[in-house]
PDB file of C-alpha atoms in Angstrom:
ATOM      1  CA  UNK A   1      -2.316  -3.090  -1.515  1.00 52.00           C
ATOM      2  CA  UNK A   2      -2.175  -2.808   1.276  1.00 60.00           C
ATOM      3  CA  UNK A   3      -0.792  -1.745   4.646  1.00 52.00           C
ATOM      4  CA  UNK A   4       2.656  -0.024   4.150  1.00 48.00           C
ATOM      5  CA  UNK A   5       4.995   0.635   6.843  1.00 47.00           C
ATOM      6  CA  UNK A   6       3.340   4.329   6.843  1.00 49.00           C
ATOM      7  CA  UNK A   7      -0.179   3.001   7.148  1.00 53.00           C
ATOM      8  CA  UNK A   8       0.932   0.373   9.546  1.00 54.00           C
ATOM      9  CA  UNK A   9       2.340   3.137  11.877  1.00 52.00           C
ATOM     10  CA  UNK A  10      -0.870   5.130  11.689  1.00 54.00           C
ATOM     11  CA  UNK A  11      -3.041   2.099  12.486  1.00 53.00           C
ATOM     12  CA  UNK A  12      -0.858   1.448  15.543  1.00 51.00           C
ATOM     13  CA  UNK A  13      -1.318   4.918  16.746  1.00 47.00           C
ATOM     14  CA  UNK A  14      -5.193   4.598  16.339  1.00 46.00           C
ATOM     15  CA  UNK A  15      -5.382   1.067  17.955  1.00 45.00           C
ATOM     16  CA  UNK A  16      -2.721   1.583  20.604  1.00 44.00           C
ATOM     17  CA  UNK A  17      -0.391  -1.393  21.736  1.00 41.00           C
ATOM     18  CA  UNK A  18      -2.907  -3.917  22.804  1.00 38.00           C
ATOM     19  CA  UNK A  19      -2.441  -5.470  19.422  1.00 47.00           C
ATOM     20  CA  UNK A  20       1.294  -5.949  19.550  1.00 72.00           C
ATOM     21  CA  UNK A  21       0.480  -9.630  19.886  1.00 91.00           C
ATOM     22  CA  UNK A  22      -2.616 -11.710  18.949  1.00 97.00           C
ATOM     23  CA  UNK A  23      -5.431 -10.971  16.358  1.00 97.00           C
ATOM     24  CA  UNK A  24      -6.400  -7.578  14.939  1.00 97.00           C
ATOM     25  CA  UNK A  25      -8.374  -6.154  12.152  1.00 98.00           C
ATOM     26  CA  UNK A  26      -9.102  -3.154  10.201  1.00 98.00           C
ATOM     27  CA  UNK A  27     -12.094  -2.073   7.829  1.00 98.00           C
ATOM     28  CA  UNK A  28     -11.915   0.975   5.470  1.00 98.00           C
ATOM     29  CA  UNK A  29     -14.072   2.859   3.243  1.00 98.00           C
ATOM     30  CA  UNK A  30     -12.166   5.017   0.793  1.00 98.00           C
ATOM     31  CA  UNK A  31     -13.449   7.401  -1.993  1.00 98.00           C
ATOM     32  CA  UNK A  32     -10.733   5.907  -4.336  1.00 98.00           C
ATOM     33  CA  UNK A  33      -8.250   3.330  -4.158  1.00 98.00           C
ATOM     34  CA  UNK A  34      -5.023   4.083  -5.545  1.00 98.00           C
ATOM     35  CA  UNK A  35      -1.832   1.781  -5.160  1.00 98.00           C
ATOM     36  CA  UNK A  36       1.752   3.080  -5.617  1.00 98.00           C
ATOM     37  CA  UNK A  37       0.011   6.092  -7.014  1.00 98.00           C
ATOM     38  CA  UNK A  38      -2.072   4.411  -9.725  1.00 98.00           C
ATOM     39  CA  UNK A  39      -5.836   4.166  -9.950  1.00 98.00           C
ATOM     40  CA  UNK A  40      -7.459   0.624  -9.211  1.00 96.00           C
ATOM     41  CA  UNK A  41     -10.681   1.641 -10.554  1.00 95.00           C
ATOM     42  CA  UNK A  42     -12.350   3.534 -13.301  1.00 96.00           C
ATOM     43  CA  UNK A  43      -9.678   6.165 -14.546  1.00 96.00           C
ATOM     44  CA  UNK A  44     -12.425   8.393 -15.673  1.00 96.00           C
ATOM     45  CA  UNK A  45     -14.025   8.931 -12.211  1.00 96.00           C
ATOM     46  CA  UNK A  46     -12.548  10.848  -9.110  1.00 96.00           C
ATOM     47  CA  UNK A  47     -14.997   9.084  -6.948  1.00 97.00           C
ATOM     48  CA  UNK A  48     -15.156   5.347  -7.012  1.00 97.00           C
ATOM     49  CA  UNK A  49     -15.792   4.243  -3.430  1.00 97.00           C
ATOM     50  CA  UNK A  50     -13.906   1.151  -2.443  1.00 98.00           C
ATOM     51  CA  UNK A  51     -14.405  -1.283   0.719  1.00 98.00           C
ATOM     52  CA  UNK A  52     -11.173  -2.672   2.364  1.00 98.00           C
ATOM     53  CA  UNK A  53     -10.184  -4.692   5.252  1.00 98.00           C
ATOM     54  CA  UNK A  54      -8.162  -7.569   6.644  1.00 98.00           C
ATOM     55  CA  UNK A  55      -6.775  -9.464   9.513  1.00 97.00           C
ATOM     56  CA  UNK A  56      -3.331  -9.779  11.161  1.00 98.00           C
ATOM     57  CA  UNK A  57      -2.004 -12.346  13.633  1.00 98.00           C
ATOM     58  CA  UNK A  58       1.192 -11.532  15.460  1.00 98.00           C
ATOM     59  CA  UNK A  59       3.078 -13.501  17.900  1.00 97.00           C
ATOM     60  CA  UNK A  60       6.626 -12.584  19.119  1.00 96.00           C
ATOM     61  CA  UNK A  61       7.424 -10.528  16.086  1.00 97.00           C
ATOM     62  CA  UNK A  62       6.200 -13.165  13.609  1.00 98.00           C
ATOM     63  CA  UNK A  63       3.037 -12.179  11.735  1.00 98.00           C
ATOM     64  CA  UNK A  64       0.501 -13.372   9.142  1.00 98.00           C
ATOM     65  CA  UNK A  65      -1.960 -11.293   7.441  1.00 98.00           C
ATOM     66  CA  UNK A  66      -4.493 -10.774   4.697  1.00 98.00           C
ATOM     67  CA  UNK A  67      -5.882  -7.643   3.228  1.00 98.00           C
ATOM     68  CA  UNK A  68      -8.721  -7.316   0.711  1.00 98.00           C
ATOM     69  CA  UNK A  69     -10.239  -4.512  -1.589  1.00 97.00           C
ATOM     70  CA  UNK A  70     -12.787  -4.023  -4.186  1.00 96.00           C
ATOM     71  CA  UNK A  71     -11.280  -2.755  -7.356  1.00 96.00           C
ATOM     72  CA  UNK A  72     -12.422  -1.937 -10.876  1.00 92.00           C
ATOM     73  CA  UNK A  73     -10.850  -4.979 -12.714  1.00 89.00           C
ATOM     74  CA  UNK A  74     -10.216  -8.758 -12.389  1.00 82.00           C
ATOM     75  CA  UNK A  75     -13.808  -9.554 -11.332  1.00 85.00           C
ATOM     76  CA  UNK A  76     -13.656  -6.845  -8.598  1.00 92.00           C
ATOM     77  CA  UNK A  77     -11.457  -8.162  -5.956  1.00 94.00           C
ATOM     78  CA  UNK A  78      -7.921  -8.078  -4.918  1.00 96.00           C
ATOM     79  CA  UNK A  79      -6.836 -10.438  -1.982  1.00 97.00           C
ATOM     80  CA  UNK A  80      -3.208 -10.054  -0.346  1.00 98.00           C
ATOM     81  CA  UNK A  81      -1.631 -12.598   1.788  1.00 98.00           C
ATOM     82  CA  UNK A  82       1.659 -11.733   3.613  1.00 98.00           C
ATOM     83  CA  UNK A  83       3.877 -13.003   6.386  1.00 98.00           C
ATOM     84  CA  UNK A  84       7.147 -11.902   8.099  1.00 98.00           C
ATOM     85  CA  UNK A  85       8.962 -10.819  11.043  1.00 98.00           C
ATOM     86  CA  UNK A  86       9.179  -7.461  12.707  1.00 97.00           C
ATOM     87  CA  UNK A  87      11.204  -5.975  15.655  1.00 97.00           C
ATOM     88  CA  UNK A  88      13.390  -3.400  17.167  1.00 97.00           C
ATOM     89  CA  UNK A  89      17.161  -2.946  17.390  1.00 97.00           C
ATOM     90  CA  UNK A  90      17.331  -0.144  19.852  1.00 96.00           C
ATOM     91  CA  UNK A  91      15.512   3.039  18.448  1.00 97.00           C
ATOM     92  CA  UNK A  92      15.434   1.293  15.048  1.00 98.00           C
ATOM     93  CA  UNK A  93      12.437  -0.834  14.051  1.00 98.00           C
ATOM     94  CA  UNK A  94      12.886  -3.417  11.148  1.00 98.00           C
ATOM     95  CA  UNK A  95      10.363  -5.447   9.083  1.00 98.00           C
ATOM     96  CA  UNK A  96      11.093  -8.300   6.626  1.00 98.00           C
ATOM     97  CA  UNK A  97       8.622 -10.482   4.823  1.00 98.00           C
ATOM     98  CA  UNK A  98       6.943 -11.892   1.558  1.00 98.00           C
ATOM     99  CA  UNK A  99       3.578 -10.645  -0.030  1.00 98.00           C
ATOM    100  CA  UNK A 100       1.377 -12.110  -2.464  1.00 98.00           C
ATOM    101  CA  UNK A 101      -1.188 -10.149  -4.518  1.00 98.00           C
ATOM    102  CA  UNK A 102      -4.000 -12.430  -5.626  1.00 97.00           C
ATOM    103  CA  UNK A 103      -6.716 -11.614  -7.951  1.00 95.00           C
ATOM    104  CA  UNK A 104      -9.373 -14.593  -7.797  1.00 92.00           C
ATOM    105  CA  UNK A 105     -11.455 -15.489 -10.984  1.00 81.00           C
ATOM    106  CA  UNK A 106     -10.951 -16.965 -14.463  1.00 66.00           C
ATOM    107  CA  UNK A 107      -8.527 -14.758 -16.669  1.00 76.00           C
ATOM    108  CA  UNK A 108      -7.180 -12.815 -13.605  1.00 78.00           C
ATOM    109  CA  UNK A 109      -4.241 -15.045 -12.917  1.00 80.00           C
ATOM    110  CA  UNK A 110      -1.621 -13.174 -14.954  1.00 91.00           C
ATOM    111  CA  UNK A 111      -2.018 -10.241 -12.536  1.00 95.00           C
ATOM    112  CA  UNK A 112      -1.024 -12.127  -9.545  1.00 96.00           C
ATOM    113  CA  UNK A 113       2.414 -10.991  -8.084  1.00 98.00           C
ATOM    114  CA  UNK A 114       4.669 -12.037  -5.361  1.00 98.00           C
ATOM    115  CA  UNK A 115       7.176  -9.657  -3.582  1.00 98.00           C
ATOM    116  CA  UNK A 116       9.648  -9.974  -0.984  1.00 98.00           C
ATOM    117  CA  UNK A 117      10.289  -6.918   1.096  1.00 98.00           C
ATOM    118  CA  UNK A 118      12.319  -5.199   4.123  1.00 98.00           C
ATOM    119  CA  UNK A 119      11.609  -2.259   5.792  1.00 98.00           C
ATOM    120  CA  UNK A 120      13.205  -0.043   8.507  1.00 98.00           C
ATOM    121  CA  UNK A 121      11.816   2.794  10.789  1.00 98.00           C
ATOM    122  CA  UNK A 122      13.295   5.378  13.066  1.00 98.00           C
ATOM    123  CA  UNK A 123      11.270   8.120  15.026  1.00 97.00           C
ATOM    124  CA  UNK A 124       8.569   9.281  12.328  1.00 97.00           C
ATOM    125  CA  UNK A 125      10.590   7.976   9.391  1.00 98.00           C
ATOM    126  CA  UNK A 126      10.293   4.763   7.606  1.00 98.00           C
ATOM    127  CA  UNK A 127      11.667   3.076   4.361  1.00 98.00           C
ATOM    128  CA  UNK A 128      10.675  -0.095   2.704  1.00 98.00           C
ATOM    129  CA  UNK A 129      12.010  -1.729  -0.417  1.00 98.00           C
ATOM    130  CA  UNK A 130       9.889  -4.535  -2.299  1.00 98.00           C
ATOM    131  CA  UNK A 131      11.409  -6.653  -4.691  1.00 98.00           C
ATOM    132  CA  UNK A 132       9.271  -8.886  -7.391  1.00 98.00           C
ATOM    133  CA  UNK A 133      10.184 -12.569  -7.531  1.00 98.00           C
ATOM    134  CA  UNK A 134       7.197 -13.572  -9.471  1.00 98.00           C
ATOM    135  CA  UNK A 135       7.483 -13.927 -13.361  1.00 97.00           C
ATOM    136  CA  UNK A 136       5.204 -10.900 -14.140  1.00 97.00           C
ATOM    137  CA  UNK A 137       4.412  -7.511 -12.182  1.00 98.00           C
ATOM    138  CA  UNK A 138       0.863  -7.144 -12.057  1.00 97.00           C
ATOM    139  CA  UNK A 139       0.514  -8.576 -15.418  1.00 95.00           C
ATOM    140  CA  UNK A 140       3.481  -6.741 -17.214  1.00 97.00           C
ATOM    141  CA  UNK A 141       5.696  -9.594 -18.885  1.00 96.00           C
ATOM    142  CA  UNK A 142       9.253 -10.196 -17.346  1.00 97.00           C
ATOM    143  CA  UNK A 143       8.709  -8.301 -14.485  1.00 98.00           C
ATOM    144  CA  UNK A 144      10.676 -10.234 -12.178  1.00 98.00           C
ATOM    145  CA  UNK A 145      13.401  -8.012 -10.616  1.00 98.00           C
ATOM    146  CA  UNK A 146      11.035  -4.941 -10.716  1.00 98.00           C
ATOM    147  CA  UNK A 147      11.745  -2.901  -7.498  1.00 98.00           C
ATOM    148  CA  UNK A 148       9.757  -0.304  -5.459  1.00 98.00           C
ATOM    149  CA  UNK A 149      11.129   1.963  -2.716  1.00 98.00           C
ATOM    150  CA  UNK A 150       8.647   3.545  -0.382  1.00 98.00           C
ATOM    151  CA  UNK A 151       9.821   6.445   1.909  1.00 98.00           C
ATOM    152  CA  UNK A 152       7.465   7.894   4.324  1.00 98.00           C
ATOM    153  CA  UNK A 153       7.158  10.275   7.295  1.00 98.00           C
ATOM    154  CA  UNK A 154       4.229  10.332   9.827  1.00 98.00           C
ATOM    155  CA  UNK A 155       4.386  13.431  12.219  1.00 98.00           C
ATOM    156  CA  UNK A 156       1.839  13.822  15.146  1.00 98.00           C
ATOM    157  CA  UNK A 157       2.038  17.429  15.131  1.00 97.00           C
ATOM    158  CA  UNK A 158      -1.003  17.897  17.218  1.00 98.00           C
ATOM    159  CA  UNK A 159      -2.883  15.253  19.740  1.00 97.00           C
ATOM    160  CA  UNK A 160      -4.639  12.658  17.694  1.00 97.00           C
ATOM    161  CA  UNK A 161      -3.593  14.492  14.313  1.00 98.00           C
ATOM    162  CA  UNK A 162      -0.995  13.189  11.955  1.00 98.00           C
ATOM    163  CA  UNK A 163       0.772  14.666   8.979  1.00 98.00           C
ATOM    164  CA  UNK A 164       1.299  11.883   6.377  1.00 98.00           C
ATOM    165  CA  UNK A 165       4.059  12.162   3.667  1.00 98.00           C
ATOM    166  CA  UNK A 166       5.211   9.668   1.283  1.00 98.00           C
ATOM    167  CA  UNK A 167       7.025   9.519  -2.067  1.00 98.00           C
ATOM    168  CA  UNK A 168       7.673   6.120  -3.812  1.00 98.00           C
ATOM    169  CA  UNK A 169       9.800   4.898  -6.745  1.00 98.00           C
ATOM    170  CA  UNK A 170       9.069   2.186  -9.176  1.00 98.00           C
ATOM    171  CA  UNK A 171      12.010   0.821 -11.216  1.00 98.00           C
ATOM    172  CA  UNK A 172      11.055  -1.834 -13.596  1.00 98.00           C
ATOM    173  CA  UNK A 173      13.100  -4.845 -14.646  1.00 98.00           C
ATOM    174  CA  UNK A 174      15.046  -4.640 -17.874  1.00 98.00           C
ATOM    175  CA  UNK A 175      12.577  -7.268 -19.346  1.00 97.00           C
ATOM    176  CA  UNK A 176       9.388  -5.174 -18.444  1.00 98.00           C
ATOM    177  CA  UNK A 177      11.105  -1.974 -19.932  1.00 98.00           C
ATOM    178  CA  UNK A 178      11.546  -3.952 -23.072  1.00 97.00           C
ATOM    179  CA  UNK A 179       7.787  -4.608 -23.376  1.00 96.00           C
ATOM    180  CA  UNK A 180       6.987  -0.924 -22.676  1.00 97.00           C
ATOM    181  CA  UNK A 181       7.073  -0.369 -19.039  1.00 98.00           C
ATOM    182  CA  UNK A 182       8.154   3.341 -17.785  1.00 98.00           C
ATOM    183  CA  UNK A 183       9.659   4.022 -14.509  1.00 98.00           C
ATOM    184  CA  UNK A 184       7.683   6.487 -12.628  1.00 98.00           C
ATOM    185  CA  UNK A 185       7.419   8.278  -9.019  1.00 98.00           C
ATOM    186  CA  UNK A 186       4.421   8.363  -6.862  1.00 98.00           C
ATOM    187  CA  UNK A 187       3.652  10.642  -3.772  1.00 98.00           C
ATOM    188  CA  UNK A 188       1.122  11.408  -1.208  1.00 98.00           C
ATOM    189  CA  UNK A 189       0.638  14.167   1.228  1.00 98.00           C
ATOM    190  CA  UNK A 190      -2.366  13.941   3.812  1.00 98.00           C
ATOM    191  CA  UNK A 191      -3.582  14.126   7.413  1.00 98.00           C
ATOM    192  CA  UNK A 192      -4.993  11.460   9.547  1.00 98.00           C
ATOM    193  CA  UNK A 193      -7.153  12.084  12.536  1.00 98.00           C
ATOM    194  CA  UNK A 194      -7.907   9.762  15.516  1.00 98.00           C
ATOM    195  CA  UNK A 195     -11.593   9.811  16.152  1.00 98.00           C
ATOM    196  CA  UNK A 196     -11.423   7.494  19.234  1.00 97.00           C
ATOM    197  CA  UNK A 197     -12.639   4.053  19.724  1.00 97.00           C
ATOM    198  CA  UNK A 198     -10.472   2.679  16.847  1.00 97.00           C
ATOM    199  CA  UNK A 199     -11.999   5.057  14.232  1.00 98.00           C
ATOM    200  CA  UNK A 200      -9.704   7.453  11.983  1.00 98.00           C
ATOM    201  CA  UNK A 201     -10.400   9.592   9.097  1.00 98.00           C
ATOM    202  CA  UNK A 202      -8.005  10.713   6.548  1.00 98.00           C
ATOM    203  CA  UNK A 203      -7.687  13.155   3.717  1.00 98.00           C
ATOM    204  CA  UNK A 204      -4.818  12.731   0.982  1.00 98.00           C
ATOM    205  CA  UNK A 205      -3.432  14.144  -2.146  1.00 98.00           C
ATOM    206  CA  UNK A 206      -2.219  11.222  -3.984  1.00 98.00           C
ATOM    207  CA  UNK A 207      -0.819  10.942  -7.460  1.00 98.00           C
ATOM    208  CA  UNK A 208       2.220  10.002  -9.721  1.00 98.00           C
ATOM    209  CA  UNK A 209       4.403  11.329 -12.445  1.00 98.00           C
ATOM    210  CA  UNK A 210       4.693  10.217 -16.040  1.00 98.00           C
ATOM    211  CA  UNK A 211       1.172  10.455 -16.882  1.00 95.00           C
ATOM    212  CA  UNK A 212       2.180  11.078 -20.485  1.00 96.00           C
ATOM    213  CA  UNK A 213       3.413   7.459 -20.480  1.00 97.00           C
ATOM    214  CA  UNK A 214       0.793   5.852 -18.199  1.00 98.00           C
ATOM    215  CA  UNK A 215      -2.130   8.006 -18.934  1.00 97.00           C
ATOM    216  CA  UNK A 216      -4.979   8.794 -16.435  1.00 97.00           C
ATOM    217  CA  UNK A 217      -4.254   6.097 -14.081  1.00 98.00           C
ATOM    218  CA  UNK A 218      -1.508   8.291 -12.923  1.00 98.00           C
ATOM    219  CA  UNK A 219      -3.800  11.183 -12.469  1.00 98.00           C
ATOM    220  CA  UNK A 220      -3.769  13.167  -9.095  1.00 98.00           C
ATOM    221  CA  UNK A 221      -6.480  12.543  -6.671  1.00 98.00           C
ATOM    222  CA  UNK A 222      -7.878  13.916  -3.676  1.00 98.00           C
ATOM    223  CA  UNK A 223      -8.986  10.842  -1.394  1.00 98.00           C
ATOM    224  CA  UNK A 224     -11.054  10.599   1.633  1.00 98.00           C
ATOM    225  CA  UNK A 225     -10.758   7.473   3.809  1.00 98.00           C
ATOM    226  CA  UNK A 226     -12.673   6.233   6.958  1.00 98.00           C
ATOM    227  CA  UNK A 227     -11.021   3.414   8.875  1.00 98.00           C
ATOM    228  CA  UNK A 228     -11.990   1.280  12.000  1.00 98.00           C
ATOM    229  CA  UNK A 229      -8.970  -0.538  13.597  1.00 97.00           C
ATOM    230  CA  UNK A 230     -10.148  -3.573  15.783  1.00 94.00           C
TER     231      UNK A 230
END
């Protein structure tokens, strides 16, 4: 996917507060698409450009959105649809919602996955937990109950320049483990630069452990991304 709490925070810095309510959009070109530390394209190549983008509508804390990306499987397209509510309680931000990952095309249906999520943020820190409610987790049988914890920090250490740090923990359901799924941890360290007029560029080092179990899909990658927030 997908705009995590961490990415949402960065896009908010770039786009400003004008899009707190109403319609907004984003468009990106990235050198390699990884999600939760795993390659979403040819694992033999470090450079596989992907076009990504989506729309969000917000009103009084409620929001609906769609995010899409080119990928290297399932007929080449990922489409995400989500909705929820976000707000603030004092200095604490919160966000709850539901997200469906949809892979259109014949034969891709088993990859479709739905999660409910809840997140909190404080200052430059955020935490988000996603829980799988669909029967499968991206095609893995008996994936219902799989959980993902996303911990992130985004520090604007110089004007328009933000340090991005993230660690994520995938913990599979008992049923998914029975069919061979192995828990793993992913990570990211990068920098995002606001170029003005809604444009930003980021460079990040992204990967995951347990490559002995998952193979090259978990390989560490250096990733460059150009984004336009509208």
